[in-house]
Short mmCIF file of C-alpha atoms in Angstrom, two decimals:
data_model
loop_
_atom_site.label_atom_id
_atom_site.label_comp_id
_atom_site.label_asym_id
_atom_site.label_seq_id
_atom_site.Cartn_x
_atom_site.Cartn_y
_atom_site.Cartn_z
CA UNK T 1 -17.65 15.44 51.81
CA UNK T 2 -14.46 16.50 53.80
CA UNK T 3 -13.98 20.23 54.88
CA UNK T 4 -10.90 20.07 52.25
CA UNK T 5 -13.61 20.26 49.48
CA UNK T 6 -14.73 22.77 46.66
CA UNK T 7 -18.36 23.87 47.66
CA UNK T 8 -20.76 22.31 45.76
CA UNK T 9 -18.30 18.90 45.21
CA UNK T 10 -20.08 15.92 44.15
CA UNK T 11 -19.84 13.40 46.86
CA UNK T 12 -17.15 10.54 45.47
CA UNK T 13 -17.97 7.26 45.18
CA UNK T 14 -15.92 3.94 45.02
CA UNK T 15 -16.33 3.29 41.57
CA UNK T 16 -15.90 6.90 40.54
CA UNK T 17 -12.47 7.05 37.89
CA UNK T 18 -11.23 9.92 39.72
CA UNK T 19 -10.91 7.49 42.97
CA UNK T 20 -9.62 5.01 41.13
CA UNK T 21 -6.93 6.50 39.17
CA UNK T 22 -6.08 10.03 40.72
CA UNK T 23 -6.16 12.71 38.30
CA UNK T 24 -2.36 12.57 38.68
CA UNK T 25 -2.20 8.92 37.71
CA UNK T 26 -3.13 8.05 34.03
CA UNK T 27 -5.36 4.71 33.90
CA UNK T 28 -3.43 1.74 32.44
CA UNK T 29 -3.33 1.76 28.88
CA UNK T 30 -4.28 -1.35 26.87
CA UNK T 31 -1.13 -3.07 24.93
CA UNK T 32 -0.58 -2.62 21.34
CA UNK T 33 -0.95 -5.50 19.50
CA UNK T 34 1.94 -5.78 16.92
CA UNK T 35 2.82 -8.12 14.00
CA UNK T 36 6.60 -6.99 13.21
CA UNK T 37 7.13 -9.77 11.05
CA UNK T 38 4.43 -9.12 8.91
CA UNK T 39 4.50 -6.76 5.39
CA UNK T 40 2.66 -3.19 6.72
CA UNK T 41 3.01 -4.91 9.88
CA UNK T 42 -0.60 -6.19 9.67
CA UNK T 43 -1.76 -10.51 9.36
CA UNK T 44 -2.28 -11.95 5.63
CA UNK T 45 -6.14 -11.33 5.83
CA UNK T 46 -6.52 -7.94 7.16
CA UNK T 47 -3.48 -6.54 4.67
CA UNK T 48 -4.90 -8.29 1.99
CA UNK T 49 -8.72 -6.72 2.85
CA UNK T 50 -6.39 -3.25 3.44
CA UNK T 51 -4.53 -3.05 0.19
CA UNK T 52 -7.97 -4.38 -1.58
CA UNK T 53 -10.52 -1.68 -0.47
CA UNK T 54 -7.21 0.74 -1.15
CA UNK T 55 -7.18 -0.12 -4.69
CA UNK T 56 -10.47 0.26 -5.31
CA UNK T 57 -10.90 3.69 -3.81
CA UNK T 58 -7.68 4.20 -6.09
CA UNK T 59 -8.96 3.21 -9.16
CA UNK T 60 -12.51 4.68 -7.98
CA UNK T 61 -11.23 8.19 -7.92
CA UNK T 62 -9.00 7.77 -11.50
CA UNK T 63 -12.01 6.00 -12.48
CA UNK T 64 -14.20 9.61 -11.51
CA UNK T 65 -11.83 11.86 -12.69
CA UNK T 66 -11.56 10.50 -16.83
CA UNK T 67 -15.13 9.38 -16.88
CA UNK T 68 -16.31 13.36 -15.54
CA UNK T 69 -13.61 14.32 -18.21
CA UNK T 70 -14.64 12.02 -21.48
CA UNK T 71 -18.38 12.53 -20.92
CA UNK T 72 -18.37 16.21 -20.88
CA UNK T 73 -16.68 16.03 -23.75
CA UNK T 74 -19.06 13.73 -25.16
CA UNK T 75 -22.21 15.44 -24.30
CA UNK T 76 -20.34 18.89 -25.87
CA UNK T 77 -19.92 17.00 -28.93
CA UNK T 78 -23.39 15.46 -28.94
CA UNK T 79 -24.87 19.04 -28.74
CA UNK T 80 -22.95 20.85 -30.91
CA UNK T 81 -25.65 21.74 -33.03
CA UNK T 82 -27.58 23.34 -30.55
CA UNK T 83 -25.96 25.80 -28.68
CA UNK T 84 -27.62 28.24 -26.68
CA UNK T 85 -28.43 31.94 -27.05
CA UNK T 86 -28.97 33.56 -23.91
CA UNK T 87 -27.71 33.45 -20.39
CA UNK T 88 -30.70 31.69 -18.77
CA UNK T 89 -30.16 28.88 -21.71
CA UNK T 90 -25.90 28.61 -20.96
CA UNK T 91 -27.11 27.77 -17.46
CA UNK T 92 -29.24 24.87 -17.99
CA UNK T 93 -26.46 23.89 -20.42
CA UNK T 94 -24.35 23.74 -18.11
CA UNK T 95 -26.44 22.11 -15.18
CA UNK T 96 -27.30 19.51 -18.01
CA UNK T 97 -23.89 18.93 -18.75
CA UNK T 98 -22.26 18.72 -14.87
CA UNK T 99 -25.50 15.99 -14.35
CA UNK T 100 -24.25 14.09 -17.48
CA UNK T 101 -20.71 14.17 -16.87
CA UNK T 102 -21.35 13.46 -13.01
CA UNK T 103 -23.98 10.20 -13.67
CA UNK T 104 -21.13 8.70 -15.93
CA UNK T 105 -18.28 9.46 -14.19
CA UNK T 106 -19.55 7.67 -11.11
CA UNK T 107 -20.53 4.68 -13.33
CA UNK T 108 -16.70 4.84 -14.80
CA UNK T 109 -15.55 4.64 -11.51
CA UNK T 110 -17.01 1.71 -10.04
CA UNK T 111 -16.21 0.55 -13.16
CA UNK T 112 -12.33 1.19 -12.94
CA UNK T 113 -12.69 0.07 -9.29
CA UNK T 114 -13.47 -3.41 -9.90
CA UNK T 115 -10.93 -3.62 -12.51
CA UNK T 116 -8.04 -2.81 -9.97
CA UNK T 117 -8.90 -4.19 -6.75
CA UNK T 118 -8.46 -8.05 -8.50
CA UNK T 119 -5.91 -7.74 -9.93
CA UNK T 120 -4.37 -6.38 -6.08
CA UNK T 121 -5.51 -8.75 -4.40
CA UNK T 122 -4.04 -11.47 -6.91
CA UNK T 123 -0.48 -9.67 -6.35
CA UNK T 124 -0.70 -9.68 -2.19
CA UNK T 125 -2.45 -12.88 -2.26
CA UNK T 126 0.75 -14.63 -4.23
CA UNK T 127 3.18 -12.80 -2.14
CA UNK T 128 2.06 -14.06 1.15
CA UNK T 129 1.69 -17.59 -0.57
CA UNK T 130 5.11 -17.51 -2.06
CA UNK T 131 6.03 -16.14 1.42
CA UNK T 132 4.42 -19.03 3.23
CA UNK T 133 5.78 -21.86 0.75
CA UNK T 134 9.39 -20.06 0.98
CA UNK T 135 9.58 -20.28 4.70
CA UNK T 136 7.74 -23.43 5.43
CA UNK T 137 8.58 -25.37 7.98
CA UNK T 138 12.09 -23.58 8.88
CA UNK T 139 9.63 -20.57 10.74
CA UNK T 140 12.54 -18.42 9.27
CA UNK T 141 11.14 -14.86 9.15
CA UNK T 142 13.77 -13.83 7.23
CA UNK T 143 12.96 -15.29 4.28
CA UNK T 144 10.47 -12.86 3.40
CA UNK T 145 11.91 -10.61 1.02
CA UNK T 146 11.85 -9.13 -2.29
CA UNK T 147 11.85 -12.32 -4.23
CA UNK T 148 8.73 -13.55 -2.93
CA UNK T 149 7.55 -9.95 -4.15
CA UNK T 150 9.41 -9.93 -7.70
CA UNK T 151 7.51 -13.22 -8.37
CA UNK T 152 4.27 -11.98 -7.43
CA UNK T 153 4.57 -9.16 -10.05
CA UNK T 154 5.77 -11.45 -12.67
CA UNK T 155 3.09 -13.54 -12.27
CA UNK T 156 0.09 -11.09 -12.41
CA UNK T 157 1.60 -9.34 -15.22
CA UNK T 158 1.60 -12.69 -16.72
CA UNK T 159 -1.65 -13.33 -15.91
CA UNK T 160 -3.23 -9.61 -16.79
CA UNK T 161 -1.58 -10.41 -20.71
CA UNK T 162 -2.85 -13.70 -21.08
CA UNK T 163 -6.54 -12.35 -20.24
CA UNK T 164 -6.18 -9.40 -21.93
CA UNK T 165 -5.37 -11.75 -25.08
CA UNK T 166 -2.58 -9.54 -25.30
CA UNK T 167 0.27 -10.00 -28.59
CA UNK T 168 3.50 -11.90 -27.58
CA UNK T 169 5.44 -8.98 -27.46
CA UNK T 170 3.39 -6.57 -26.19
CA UNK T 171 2.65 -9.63 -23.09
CA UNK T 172 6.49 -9.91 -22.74
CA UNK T 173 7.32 -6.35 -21.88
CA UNK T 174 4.01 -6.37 -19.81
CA UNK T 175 5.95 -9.29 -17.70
CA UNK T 176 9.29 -7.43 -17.89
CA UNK T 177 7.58 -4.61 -15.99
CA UNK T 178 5.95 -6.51 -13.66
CA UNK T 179 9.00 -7.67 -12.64
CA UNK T 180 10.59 -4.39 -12.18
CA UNK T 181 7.72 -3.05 -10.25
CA UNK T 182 8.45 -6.28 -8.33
CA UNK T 183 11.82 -5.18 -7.32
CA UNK T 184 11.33 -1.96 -6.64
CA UNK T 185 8.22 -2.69 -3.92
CA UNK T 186 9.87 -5.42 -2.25
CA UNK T 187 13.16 -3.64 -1.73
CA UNK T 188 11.70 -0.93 -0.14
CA UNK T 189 9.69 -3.60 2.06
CA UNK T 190 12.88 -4.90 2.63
CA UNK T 191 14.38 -1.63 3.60
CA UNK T 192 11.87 -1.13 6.05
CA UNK T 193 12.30 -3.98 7.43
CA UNK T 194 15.57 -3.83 7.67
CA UNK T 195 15.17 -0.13 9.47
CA UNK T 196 13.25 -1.25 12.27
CA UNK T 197 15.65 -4.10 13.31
CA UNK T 198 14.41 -7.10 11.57
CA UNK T 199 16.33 -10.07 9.75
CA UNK T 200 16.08 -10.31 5.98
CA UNK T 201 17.51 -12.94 4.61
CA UNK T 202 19.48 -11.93 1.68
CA UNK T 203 20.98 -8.30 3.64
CA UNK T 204 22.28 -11.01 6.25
CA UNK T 205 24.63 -12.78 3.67
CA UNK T 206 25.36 -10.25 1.92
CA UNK T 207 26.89 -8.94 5.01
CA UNK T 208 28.31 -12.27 6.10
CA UNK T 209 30.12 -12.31 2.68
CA UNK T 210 31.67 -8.81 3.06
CA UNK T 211 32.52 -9.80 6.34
CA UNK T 212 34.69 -12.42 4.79
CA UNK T 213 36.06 -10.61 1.85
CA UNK T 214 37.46 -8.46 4.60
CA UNK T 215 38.58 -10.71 7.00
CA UNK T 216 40.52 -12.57 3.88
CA UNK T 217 41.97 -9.26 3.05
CA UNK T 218 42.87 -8.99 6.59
CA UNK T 219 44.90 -12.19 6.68
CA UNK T 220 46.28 -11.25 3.24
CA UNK T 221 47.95 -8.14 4.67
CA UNK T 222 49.39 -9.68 8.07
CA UNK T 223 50.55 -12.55 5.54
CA UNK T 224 52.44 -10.11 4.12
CA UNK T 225 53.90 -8.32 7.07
CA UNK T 226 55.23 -11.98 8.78
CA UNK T 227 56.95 -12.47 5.21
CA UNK T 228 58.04 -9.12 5.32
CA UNK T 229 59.64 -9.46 8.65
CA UNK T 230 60.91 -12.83 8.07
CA UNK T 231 62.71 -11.70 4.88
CA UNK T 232 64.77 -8.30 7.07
CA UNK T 233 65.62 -11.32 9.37
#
């Protein structure tokens, strides 16, 4: 210990952190491990095991909230005829009924759980597999866009009506919507994308084109001044 320190210091040793990195000096920080050309910014596998466990504990909580609803309901309905008198018999009513409703809500949401996550996984399982097939070989990140999304939708609402046994009509505005819903989720993916720097395919030649439209009306106008000109000659 040197006469600079604290009474009662602890004696610092070579592999002490505060000898290594001064308190001044923060240790090195580990690099963040990225995937900006990935949806969520996250692999295939671990966004698909993401959005999964997210639908579920979606559906899960729906699944708690109308099954605690429908069997209190139920169980006021199935004991109708017996009503109680007193305050010491509204209580156990009540504690029966919370149990009741509780017991089958829980069962209604794993219930609704398992009916959502599939069909989730399905949609982000065909998106990065239209995704894959779409760029192939070219590597071109770009490519991912809302299309590969809009087909995704289509085809689990497809899929959803056909096992649902659904009526033709009924299974053609289920598709229609799908579709839509399609749209809408992979523009905004596109959008954020787009935000943070990254090349989408179509937003590229769609500015491309513009960029032409106005160089053409560029060349229109100058075309015009030269005959212009020519014509006061």
């Amino acid at each position: 210990m040197s006469l600079v320190d604290p009474p009662f210091a602890r004696p610092s040793t070579p592999n002490d952190p505060e000898t290594v990195f001064p308190p001044e000096l923060d240790p090195p920080q580990p690099p963040i491990v990225t995937h900006p050309h990935e949806r969520f910014l996250m692999p295939p596998l671990p966004r698909l095991t993401f959005t999964t466990l997210l639908s579920y504990t979606s559906g899960s909580i729906l699944g708690l909230a109308h099954g605690f609803r429908t069997s209190a309901l139920r169980f006021r309905a199935e004991n109708s005829h017996r009503t109680p008198f007193n305050q010491r018999g509204w209580y156990l009513y009540h504690r029966a009924k919370n149990a009741y409703a509780f017991r089958h809500g829980l069962r209604e949401a794993n219930r609704m759980g398992l009916r959502i996550a599939p069909w989730t996984a399905l949609f982000f399982g065909i998106e990065e597999a239209v995704d894959q097939v779409r760029i192939g070989d070219t590597g071109e990140e770009g490519r991912k866009d809302f299309l590969s999304t809009t087909i995704a939708g289509g085809a689990v609402a497809g899929a959803f009506s056909a096992w649902s046994s659904l009526p033709m009509v009924v299974a053609a505005r289920m598709v229609r919507m799908g579709l839509g819903v399609g749209v809408g989720f992979g523009l905004v993916q596109d959008y954020i994308f787009w935000a943070r720097g990254q090349r989408v395919g179509w937003i590229g030649l769609l500015g491309r084109l513009m960029g032409r439209g106005e160089k053409s009306e560029d060349g229109g106008a100058i075309g015009k001044a030269k005959a212009g000109v020519r014509s006061a000659k």
